[in-house]
Amino acid sequence: MKTAVLGGGLSGLSAGYYLLRRFGNPLTIYEASPRVGGWIRTEARRDRDFIFETGPRTIRPVGIPGANTLEMMEELQLPLKPIPRSHVAARNRMLYAKGQLCMLPNSPRGLFGVKPPFTQPLYKALLHDLSTGRTLASNEDESIYSFAERRFGKEIADYAISPMICGICAGDAKQISVRFLMEGLFEKEQKYGGVLKGILYARFKDNVDEKKPGLFAQDQPKLYAQALQEKWAMYSIEGGLEVLPRAMRKYLDQHNVNVQLSNACQTLTFSKSGVRMSLRNADVPVDHVVSSLPAYKLAPLLKPQHPSLCEQLLEIPYVNVVVVNIQYNGNQLKQDGFGLLVPPVEKLPILGVIFDSCCFDMNGNTVLTVMMGGHWFDQWFGHQPSQKQILDIAKKYVREILDIQEEPKFSRVHILPKCIPQYTVGHKERVKRIRKYLKDYKLPLSLCGAAFDGVGINDVILSARRQVDAIP
Ligand SMILES: Cc1cc2nc3c(=O)[nH]c(=O)nc-3n(C[C@H](O)[C@H](O)[C@H](O)COP(=O)(O)OP(=O)(O)OC[C@H]3O[C@@H](n4cnc5c(N)ncnc54)[C@H](O)[C@@H]3O)c2cc1C
């Protein structure tokens, strides 16, 4: 079978990796830009002994998606840099709210005191859940904000859930589907009439053993077992996360997969004999295409033959994110931790700050990443913000919140247009409808990538694997 992959981001490279395993060659990956990796980009300042990550920086080794990624890391023999759960970057997560830096509770004891920005002990939110009955039918969807407010109260929705959604997808919790992150909790509520009741009941009844992820026919990956044993909270790769797509590219090259850069696909035309892709200099026929493109990039490729599919893809919205990497000499932080998030109710132009140099050793430098924009990009930055305007805002908040008065020695501003898809209410059904369309019309096209099955690194790798496994 002759297969092709559209997109050389992490999901496209993963699709190539799994297609090679399943069908072998001939296989070609077409990437529009001159490099692989998509949003994964590491700037290594070797002369200065630190790195800037423009996109993702850490991976969580959790559950089947986490185990699946670690299996790939193992095969590629990548040097991982784990952060155990006991590390300060895993334990200390902060909010900037009500004019102060607030440490989030990191142990069950933290449920009982009153800690800002909360005005009540957190156990009261659990009592709220226990005393509130089920209110939605199980086949419906709602925003994660409204679910959290219903179950745990407004304070939790504003100061715990909303900033968490900013940290994960730069989105507005009032629009993001509860099924994006809390599907399990939502379903427990629907089944047992409460989140806590559901968790307790499921624990006694189902006796889940998370040490046995079901995807692997025999043993779980060794690295996953190691991560469980050593209690990793997250990890990166020596040299930065861009090492991963580079290693995948090398692996694919070594196995004679044709990776074509600067060769965007412009249209896909389906016929009884397969699919024809129009590329830079030629039209190429293949038997099956796996697309890892962002939904809004795939949509126009399908429009001439399948306008309604195109419209459905365009219903998946995206947000722009601003990433400002900053470096200072010496240790400038007064409080160590993973970083801080700013709840949207605070109405500040930053989403949060990541303390990169607390997570990983940067040879005595302080390296921070200020995230901005997301759902609120237009509101704060309009259509064409200047790099200086953005850098000034980042520096102002770092000064005010973290009390770092020095000028950064080195900084970089990146505006990442339409980089994170938003799983708004109804997303799961939308994706089901899109895939049903492909099935109904028997189109030899599979869809993976951040637009569909989860926005994190683990999700896009697993999405590629599952889509390749499902090819008839
Ligand atoms: C700022 C930021 C921080 C993040 N932090 C984390 C994190 O810490 N941990 C984590 O797990 N995840 C994180 N993520 C998410 C993670 O980076 C993404 O899930 C992942 O990189 C998406 O990969 P992808 O292959 O699906 O998409 P992309 O990276 O968007 O790749 C798609 C590729 O398709 C190419 N393309 C587009 N059109 C065409 C065409 N017509 N023909 C051929 N090629 C085309 C593009 O050039 C691109 O290379 C972050 C994302 C961002 C933006």
Coordinates of C-alpha atoms and ligand atoms in Angstrom, one line a residue:
M1 CA 0.0 0.0 0.0
K2 CA 1.3 3.4 -0.9
T3 CA 0.7 5.9 1.9
A4 CA 1.3 9.6 2.5
V5 CA 1.3 11.8 5.6
L6 CA 0.4 15.5 5.5
G7 CA 2.3 17.6 8.0
G8 CA 5.7 17.0 9.6
G9 CA 4.8 18.2 13.1
L10 CA 5.0 15.7 15.9
S11 CA 1.7 14.1 14.9
G12 CA 2.7 13.7 11.3
L13 CA 6.1 12.3 12.1
S14 CA 4.4 9.9 14.6
A15 CA 1.9 8.8 11.8
G16 CA 4.9 8.1 9.6
Y17 CA 6.5 6.1 12.4
Y18 CA 3.4 4.0 12.9
L19 CA 2.7 3.7 9.2
L20 CA 6.2 2.4 8.6
R21 CA 5.7 -0.2 11.3
R22 CA 2.3 -1.3 9.9
F23 CA 2.7 -1.0 6.1
G24 CA 6.3 -0.3 5.4
N25 CA 7.4 1.7 2.3
P26 CA 6.5 3.4 0.0
L27 CA 5.7 6.2 2.4
T28 CA 6.1 9.9 2.0
I29 CA 5.7 12.8 4.5
Y30 CA 4.9 16.2 3.0
E31 CA 5.7 19.2 5.2
A32 CA 4.9 22.8 4.1
S33 CA 7.7 24.5 6.0
P34 CA 11.5 24.0 5.6
R35 CA 11.8 22.1 8.9
V36 CA 10.1 19.3 10.9
G37 CA 8.6 19.6 14.3
G38 CA 5.7 22.0 13.8
W39 CA 5.2 24.0 17.0
I40 CA 8.0 22.2 18.8
R41 CA 11.0 24.5 18.6
T42 CA 14.0 24.8 20.9
E43 CA 16.5 27.6 20.7
A44 CA 19.7 26.3 22.2
R45 CA 22.0 29.2 23.3
R46 CA 25.0 27.0 23.5
D47 CA 27.4 29.9 24.0
R48 CA 25.3 30.9 27.0
D49 CA 24.4 27.4 28.4
F50 CA 20.7 27.7 28.4
I51 CA 17.8 27.0 26.1
F52 CA 14.5 28.7 25.2
E53 CA 11.5 26.6 24.3
T54 CA 9.1 28.4 22.0
G55 CA 6.4 25.8 22.1
P56 CA 6.0 22.8 24.4
R57 CA 8.6 22.1 27.2
T58 CA 7.4 19.2 29.4
I59 CA 5.6 15.9 28.9
R60 CA 3.6 14.1 31.5
P61 CA 4.3 10.4 31.8
V62 CA 0.7 9.6 32.8
G63 CA -1.6 6.7 31.7
I64 CA -1.8 5.1 28.3
P65 CA -0.9 8.3 26.3
G66 CA 2.1 8.8 28.6
A67 CA 3.2 5.2 28.3
N68 CA 2.9 5.3 24.5
T69 CA 5.1 8.3 24.2
L70 CA 7.7 6.7 26.5
E71 CA 7.7 3.6 24.3
M72 CA 8.7 5.8 21.4
M73 CA 11.3 7.6 23.5
E74 CA 12.7 4.2 24.4
E75 CA 12.9 3.0 20.8
L76 CA 14.6 6.3 19.8
Q77 CA 16.9 6.1 22.7
L78 CA 16.5 9.7 23.7
P79 CA 18.2 11.0 26.9
L80 CA 15.3 12.1 29.1
K81 CA 15.4 14.6 31.9
P82 CA 12.8 13.6 34.5
I83 CA 11.3 15.8 37.2
P84 CA 10.2 13.6 40.1
R85 CA 7.1 14.4 42.1
S86 CA 9.2 15.5 45.1
H87 CA 11.0 18.2 43.0
V88 CA 10.1 21.8 43.8
A89 CA 8.9 22.4 40.3
A90 CA 6.4 19.6 40.7
R91 CA 5.2 20.6 44.1
N92 CA 5.1 24.4 43.8
R93 CA 2.5 25.9 41.5
M94 CA 1.3 29.4 42.0
L95 CA -1.5 31.8 41.1
Y96 CA -1.2 35.5 40.8
A97 CA -4.5 36.8 42.1
K98 CA -5.9 39.6 44.1
G99 CA -2.6 41.4 43.9
Q100 CA -0.4 38.6 45.4
L101 CA 1.4 35.5 44.5
C102 CA -0.5 32.5 46.0
M103 CA 0.9 29.0 46.4
L104 CA -1.6 26.3 45.5
P105 CA -2.1 23.5 48.0
N106 CA 0.1 20.5 47.3
S107 CA -1.0 18.0 49.9
P108 CA -4.4 16.8 51.4
R109 CA -3.6 19.0 54.5
G110 CA -3.9 22.1 52.2
L111 CA -7.7 21.3 51.9
F112 CA -8.4 22.5 55.4
G113 CA -6.8 25.9 55.9
V114 CA -8.0 29.1 54.2
K115 CA -5.3 30.2 51.7
P116 CA -5.6 33.1 49.3
P117 CA -7.0 33.6 46.8
F118 CA -9.7 31.3 48.2
T119 CA -11.9 32.7 50.9
Q120 CA -13.0 29.3 52.3
P121 CA -11.2 26.0 53.0
L122 CA -11.2 23.8 49.9
Y123 CA -12.8 20.9 51.6
K124 CA -16.0 23.0 51.5
A125 CA -16.0 22.7 47.7
L126 CA -16.0 19.0 48.1
L127 CA -19.0 19.2 50.5
H128 CA -20.7 21.4 47.9
D129 CA -20.2 18.5 45.4
L130 CA -21.6 15.9 47.9
S131 CA -24.7 17.9 48.6
T132 CA -25.5 18.8 45.0
G133 CA -27.4 16.3 42.8
R134 CA -26.9 15.5 39.1
T135 CA -28.4 18.1 36.8
L136 CA -27.6 17.3 33.2
A137 CA -28.5 14.4 30.9
S138 CA -25.5 12.1 30.2
N139 CA -25.4 12.7 26.5
E140 CA -25.1 16.4 26.8
D141 CA -22.0 18.6 27.0
E142 CA -21.3 21.8 28.9
S143 CA -18.5 24.2 29.5
I144 CA -15.8 23.1 32.0
Y145 CA -16.5 26.4 33.9
S146 CA -20.2 25.7 34.3
F147 CA -19.5 22.1 35.4
A148 CA -16.9 23.3 38.0
E149 CA -19.2 26.0 39.2
R150 CA -22.1 23.6 39.5
R151 CA -20.2 21.0 41.4
F152 CA -17.6 22.9 43.4
G153 CA -18.8 26.6 43.4
K154 CA -17.8 29.8 41.6
E155 CA -14.5 30.3 43.5
I156 CA -13.1 27.0 42.3
A157 CA -14.3 27.7 38.7
D158 CA -12.6 31.1 38.8
Y159 CA -9.4 30.4 40.6
A160 CA -8.7 26.8 40.0
I161 CA -10.3 25.6 36.8
S162 CA -10.1 28.8 34.6
P163 CA -6.3 29.3 35.1
M164 CA -5.7 25.6 34.6
I165 CA -7.5 25.8 31.2
C166 CA -5.3 28.9 30.3
G167 CA -2.2 26.9 31.2
I168 CA -3.3 23.9 29.0
C169 CA -4.9 25.5 25.9
A170 CA -4.8 29.2 26.5
G171 CA -8.6 29.1 26.3
D172 CA -11.6 30.4 28.1
A173 CA -13.1 27.8 30.5
K174 CA -16.5 29.3 29.8
Q175 CA -16.3 28.0 26.3
I176 CA -14.2 24.8 26.6
S177 CA -16.0 21.5 26.8
V178 CA -16.0 19.7 30.1
R179 CA -15.1 16.6 28.1
F180 CA -11.8 18.2 27.1
L181 CA -10.3 17.6 30.5
M182 CA -12.8 16.2 32.9
E183 CA -14.8 13.7 30.9
G184 CA -14.2 11.1 33.6
L185 CA -15.5 13.3 36.4
F186 CA -18.4 14.5 34.3
E187 CA -19.4 10.9 33.6
K188 CA -19.0 10.0 37.2
E189 CA -21.3 12.8 38.1
Q190 CA -23.9 11.6 35.6
K191 CA -23.6 8.0 36.7
Y192 CA -23.4 8.4 40.5
G193 CA -25.0 11.9 41.1
G194 CA -21.7 13.5 42.2
V195 CA -18.0 13.7 41.4
L196 CA -16.7 12.6 44.8
K197 CA -19.3 9.9 45.1
G198 CA -18.4 8.7 41.7
I199 CA -14.7 8.6 42.4
L200 CA -15.1 6.7 45.6
Y201 CA -17.6 4.3 44.2
A202 CA -15.5 3.6 41.1
R203 CA -12.4 3.1 43.2
F204 CA -14.1 0.4 45.3
K205 CA -16.0 -1.2 42.5
D206 CA -13.8 -1.1 39.5
N207 CA -10.4 -1.5 41.3
V208 CA -8.5 0.1 38.4
D209 CA -4.9 -0.8 38.1
E210 CA -3.2 2.1 36.2
K211 CA 0.1 0.2 36.1
K212 CA -1.3 -1.9 33.2
P213 CA -2.0 0.4 30.2
G214 CA -4.1 -1.7 27.8
L215 CA -2.4 -0.6 24.5
F216 CA 0.6 -2.8 24.8
A217 CA 0.2 -6.4 23.9
Q218 CA 2.8 -7.7 26.2
D219 CA 4.9 -5.8 28.7
Q220 CA 4.4 -2.1 29.4
P221 CA 7.3 0.0 28.1
K222 CA 10.4 -0.2 30.4
L223 CA 10.7 3.6 30.6
Y224 CA 7.1 3.8 31.7
A225 CA 7.7 1.3 34.5
Q226 CA 10.8 3.3 35.5
A227 CA 8.7 6.6 35.4
L228 CA 6.1 5.0 37.7
Q229 CA 8.7 3.6 40.0
E230 CA 10.7 6.8 40.3
K231 CA 7.5 8.8 40.5
W232 CA 8.2 11.2 37.6
A233 CA 5.8 14.1 37.5
M234 CA 7.0 15.3 34.0
Y235 CA 10.1 15.2 31.8
S236 CA 11.9 16.8 29.0
I237 CA 14.8 15.7 26.7
E238 CA 18.5 16.6 27.1
G239 CA 19.0 19.5 24.6
G240 CA 15.2 20.5 24.6
L241 CA 12.1 19.0 23.1
E242 CA 13.0 19.7 19.5
V243 CA 15.4 16.7 19.9
L244 CA 12.3 14.5 19.5
P245 CA 11.2 15.5 16.0
R246 CA 14.8 15.6 14.9
A247 CA 15.4 12.1 16.1
M248 CA 12.2 10.9 14.5
R249 CA 13.2 12.5 11.2
K250 CA 16.5 10.7 11.4
Y251 CA 14.8 7.4 12.2
L252 CA 12.5 7.8 9.2
D253 CA 15.4 8.7 6.9
Q254 CA 17.3 5.6 8.1
H255 CA 14.2 3.5 7.2
N256 CA 14.0 5.0 3.7
V257 CA 10.8 7.1 4.4
N258 CA 10.7 10.0 2.0
V259 CA 10.4 13.2 4.0
Q260 CA 9.8 16.2 1.7
L261 CA 10.1 19.6 3.2
S262 CA 8.8 22.9 1.7
N263 CA 6.2 20.8 -0.2
A264 CA 2.7 21.8 0.9
C265 CA -0.3 19.8 -0.3
Q266 CA -2.7 22.1 -2.0
T267 CA -5.7 19.9 -2.8
L268 CA -6.9 16.3 -2.2
T269 CA -9.0 14.7 -4.9
F270 CA -10.6 11.4 -4.2
S271 CA -11.6 8.7 -6.8
K272 CA -12.4 5.0 -6.7
S273 CA -8.7 4.2 -7.1
G274 CA -7.5 6.3 -4.1
V275 CA -6.5 9.9 -3.6
R276 CA -4.5 12.3 -5.7
M277 CA -2.5 15.0 -3.9
S278 CA -1.6 18.2 -5.7
L279 CA 1.9 19.2 -4.5
R280 CA 4.5 21.8 -5.4
N281 CA 5.6 20.4 -8.8
A282 CA 3.4 17.4 -9.3
D283 CA 0.1 15.5 -8.7
V284 CA 0.8 12.3 -6.8
P285 CA -1.6 9.3 -6.4
V286 CA -1.6 7.3 -3.2
D287 CA -3.8 4.6 -1.6
H288 CA -4.2 6.3 1.7
V289 CA -3.5 9.7 3.3
V290 CA -3.1 10.5 7.0
S291 CA -3.5 14.2 7.6
S292 CA -2.0 15.7 10.7
L293 CA -2.8 19.3 9.6
P294 CA -4.5 21.8 11.7
A295 CA -8.3 21.6 10.9
Y296 CA -8.3 25.1 9.3
K297 CA -5.4 24.1 7.0
L298 CA -6.9 20.8 6.0
A299 CA -10.3 22.3 5.2
P300 CA -9.5 24.2 2.0
L301 CA -7.7 21.1 0.6
L302 CA -11.1 19.3 0.7
K303 CA -13.4 22.1 -0.3
P304 CA -13.7 21.5 -4.0
Q305 CA -15.1 17.9 -3.6
H306 CA -16.4 18.0 0.0
P307 CA -17.6 21.6 0.9
S308 CA -19.6 20.4 3.9
L309 CA -16.7 18.5 5.4
C310 CA -14.6 21.7 4.9
E311 CA -17.2 23.7 6.8
Q312 CA -17.3 21.2 9.7
L313 CA -13.5 21.4 10.0
L314 CA -13.6 25.1 10.1
E315 CA -15.9 24.9 13.1
I316 CA -12.9 24.0 15.2
P317 CA -11.5 27.4 16.4
Y318 CA -7.9 28.2 17.1
V319 CA -6.2 30.9 19.3
N320 CA -3.0 32.9 18.8
V321 CA -0.5 32.6 21.7
V322 CA 2.4 35.0 22.5
V323 CA 5.5 33.4 24.0
V324 CA 8.2 35.6 25.5
N325 CA 11.4 33.9 26.6
I326 CA 13.6 35.9 29.0
Q327 CA 17.0 35.2 30.5
Y328 CA 18.8 36.9 33.4
N329 CA 22.2 36.2 34.8
G330 CA 22.2 34.5 38.2
N331 CA 19.3 33.4 40.3
Q332 CA 16.6 36.1 40.4
L333 CA 13.7 34.1 41.7
K334 CA 12.6 34.6 45.3
Q335 CA 10.2 31.6 45.2
D336 CA 11.0 28.4 43.3
G337 CA 8.3 26.4 41.5
F338 CA 6.9 25.4 38.1
G339 CA 5.6 28.8 37.6
L340 CA 2.4 30.9 38.0
L341 CA -0.9 31.2 36.2
V342 CA -3.1 34.3 36.2
P343 CA -6.9 33.6 36.5
P344 CA -8.8 35.4 33.7
V345 CA -11.0 37.1 36.3
E346 CA -7.9 39.2 37.2
K347 CA -8.1 40.8 33.7
L348 CA -4.4 41.0 33.2
P349 CA -2.7 40.7 29.8
I350 CA -0.6 37.7 30.7
L351 CA -1.7 34.0 31.0
G352 CA 1.2 32.9 33.2
V353 CA 4.9 32.6 33.6
I354 CA 6.9 29.4 33.5
F355 CA 10.0 29.2 35.6
D356 CA 12.1 27.1 33.1
S357 CA 15.3 27.3 35.1
C358 CA 13.5 25.9 38.2
C359 CA 12.4 22.9 36.1
F360 CA 15.7 22.2 34.5
D361 CA 19.3 23.3 35.2
M362 CA 20.2 26.3 33.1
N363 CA 23.7 26.7 34.4
G364 CA 23.0 29.5 36.9
N365 CA 20.8 31.5 34.6
T366 CA 17.3 32.5 35.4
V367 CA 15.1 31.5 32.4
L368 CA 11.4 32.4 32.3
T369 CA 8.7 32.1 29.7
V370 CA 5.8 34.6 29.8
M371 CA 2.7 33.3 28.0
M372 CA 0.1 35.8 26.7
G373 CA -2.9 36.1 24.4
G374 CA -4.8 32.9 23.7
H375 CA -8.6 33.5 23.8
W376 CA -7.9 37.1 24.8
F377 CA -5.3 37.9 22.1
D378 CA -7.4 40.4 20.2
Q379 CA -8.6 42.1 23.3
W380 CA -5.1 42.8 24.6
F381 CA -3.0 43.0 21.4
G382 CA -5.2 43.9 18.5
H383 CA -4.2 42.8 15.0
Q384 CA -0.6 43.7 14.7
P385 CA 1.1 44.2 18.1
S386 CA 4.8 45.1 17.9
Q387 CA 7.5 43.0 19.4
K388 CA 8.6 45.9 21.6
Q389 CA 5.0 46.4 22.9
I390 CA 4.8 42.7 23.8
L391 CA 8.2 42.6 25.4
D392 CA 7.5 45.7 27.5
I393 CA 4.3 44.1 28.8
A394 CA 6.1 40.8 29.7
K395 CA 8.9 42.7 31.5
K396 CA 6.4 44.9 33.4
Y397 CA 4.6 41.9 34.8
V398 CA 7.7 40.0 35.6
R399 CA 8.9 43.1 37.5
E400 CA 5.6 43.6 39.3
I401 CA 4.8 39.9 40.2
L402 CA 8.2 38.4 40.7
D403 CA 10.0 41.5 41.8
I404 CA 12.8 41.1 39.3
Q405 CA 14.0 44.6 38.8
E406 CA 17.0 43.8 36.5
E407 CA 16.8 44.1 32.7
P408 CA 16.8 40.7 31.0
K409 CA 20.2 39.9 29.4
F410 CA 18.5 38.1 26.5
S411 CA 14.9 37.9 25.3
R412 CA 12.8 36.6 22.4
V413 CA 9.2 37.4 21.4
H414 CA 7.2 34.9 19.3
I415 CA 3.7 35.3 18.1
L416 CA 2.3 31.9 17.3
P417 CA -0.7 32.4 15.1
K418 CA -3.5 29.9 15.4
C419 CA -1.3 27.4 17.4
I420 CA -3.8 25.8 19.8
P421 CA -7.2 24.4 18.8
Q422 CA -10.0 25.0 21.2
Y423 CA -12.2 22.1 22.2
T424 CA -15.3 24.2 22.7
V425 CA -18.6 22.7 23.9
G426 CA -19.7 20.0 21.4
H427 CA -16.1 19.2 20.2
K428 CA -16.3 15.5 20.7
E429 CA -19.5 15.2 18.7
R430 CA -18.1 17.5 16.0
V431 CA -15.1 15.2 15.6
K432 CA -17.3 12.1 15.6
R433 CA -19.4 13.7 12.8
I434 CA -16.2 14.5 10.8
R435 CA -14.9 11.0 11.1
K436 CA -18.4 9.5 10.3
Y437 CA -18.4 11.6 7.1
L438 CA -15.0 10.1 6.0
K439 CA -16.4 6.6 6.7
D440 CA -19.8 7.2 5.0
Y441 CA -18.0 8.5 1.8
K442 CA -15.3 5.8 2.1
L443 CA -12.6 8.4 1.8
P444 CA -9.1 6.9 2.2
L445 CA -8.2 9.7 4.6
S446 CA -7.4 9.5 8.4
L447 CA -7.2 12.5 10.7
C448 CA -4.7 12.9 13.5
G449 CA -3.1 15.8 15.3
A450 CA -4.0 18.4 17.9
A451 CA -7.3 19.3 16.2
F452 CA -9.0 16.1 17.1
D453 CA -8.0 13.9 20.0
G454 CA -6.3 16.1 22.6
V455 CA -3.9 19.0 22.4
G456 CA -0.8 17.7 24.3
I457 CA 2.2 15.9 23.0
N458 CA 1.1 12.5 24.3
D459 CA -2.3 13.0 22.7
V460 CA -1.0 13.8 19.3
I461 CA 1.3 10.8 19.2
L462 CA -1.4 8.5 20.4
S463 CA -3.9 10.0 18.0
A464 CA -1.5 9.1 15.1
R465 CA -1.0 5.6 16.4
R466 CA -4.8 4.9 16.8
Q467 CA -5.6 6.4 13.4
V468 CA -2.9 4.3 11.7
D469 CA -4.1 1.2 13.5
A470 CA -7.7 1.9 12.3
I471 CA -6.8 2.0 8.6
P472 CA -8.6 -1.0 7.0
Ligands
LIG1 C1 3.0 27.6 23.0 C2 2.7 26.1 23.2 C3 3.1 25.4 24.3 C4 2.8 24.0 24.4 N1 3.2 23.4 25.6 C5 3.0 22.0 25.6 C6 3.6 21.3 26.7 O1 4.3 21.8 27.5 N2 3.3 20.0 26.8 C7 2.6 19.3 25.8 O2 2.3 18.1 26.0 N3 2.0 20.0 24.8 C8 2.3 21.3 24.7 N4 1.8 22.0 23.6 C9 1.1 21.3 22.5 C10 2.0 20.6 21.5 O3 3.0 21.4 21.1 C11 1.1 20.2 20.3 O4 0.2 19.2 20.7 C12 1.9 19.5 19.2 O5 3.1 20.1 18.9 C13 1.0 19.5 17.9 O6 1.6 18.8 16.9 P1 0.8 18.5 15.6 O7 1.7 17.7 14.7 O8 -0.6 18.0 15.8 O9 0.6 19.9 14.9 P2 1.6 21.0 14.3 O10 2.8 21.2 15.2 O11 0.8 22.2 14.0 O12 2.1 20.4 12.9 C14 1.4 20.5 11.7 C15 2.4 20.6 10.6 O13 1.6 20.7 9.3 C16 2.3 21.5 8.5 N5 1.4 21.9 7.4 C17 0.4 22.9 7.4 N6 -0.2 22.9 6.3 C18 0.3 22.0 5.4 C19 0.1 21.5 4.1 N7 -0.9 22.0 3.4 N8 0.8 20.5 3.6 C20 1.9 20.0 4.4 N9 2.2 20.4 5.6 C21 1.4 21.4 6.2 C22 2.8 22.7 9.4 O14 3.9 23.4 8.8 C23 3.2 21.9 10.6 O15 4.6 21.5 10.6 C24 2.1 23.4 23.4 C25 1.7 24.1 22.2 C26 2.0 25.4 22.1 C27 1.6 26.1 20.9

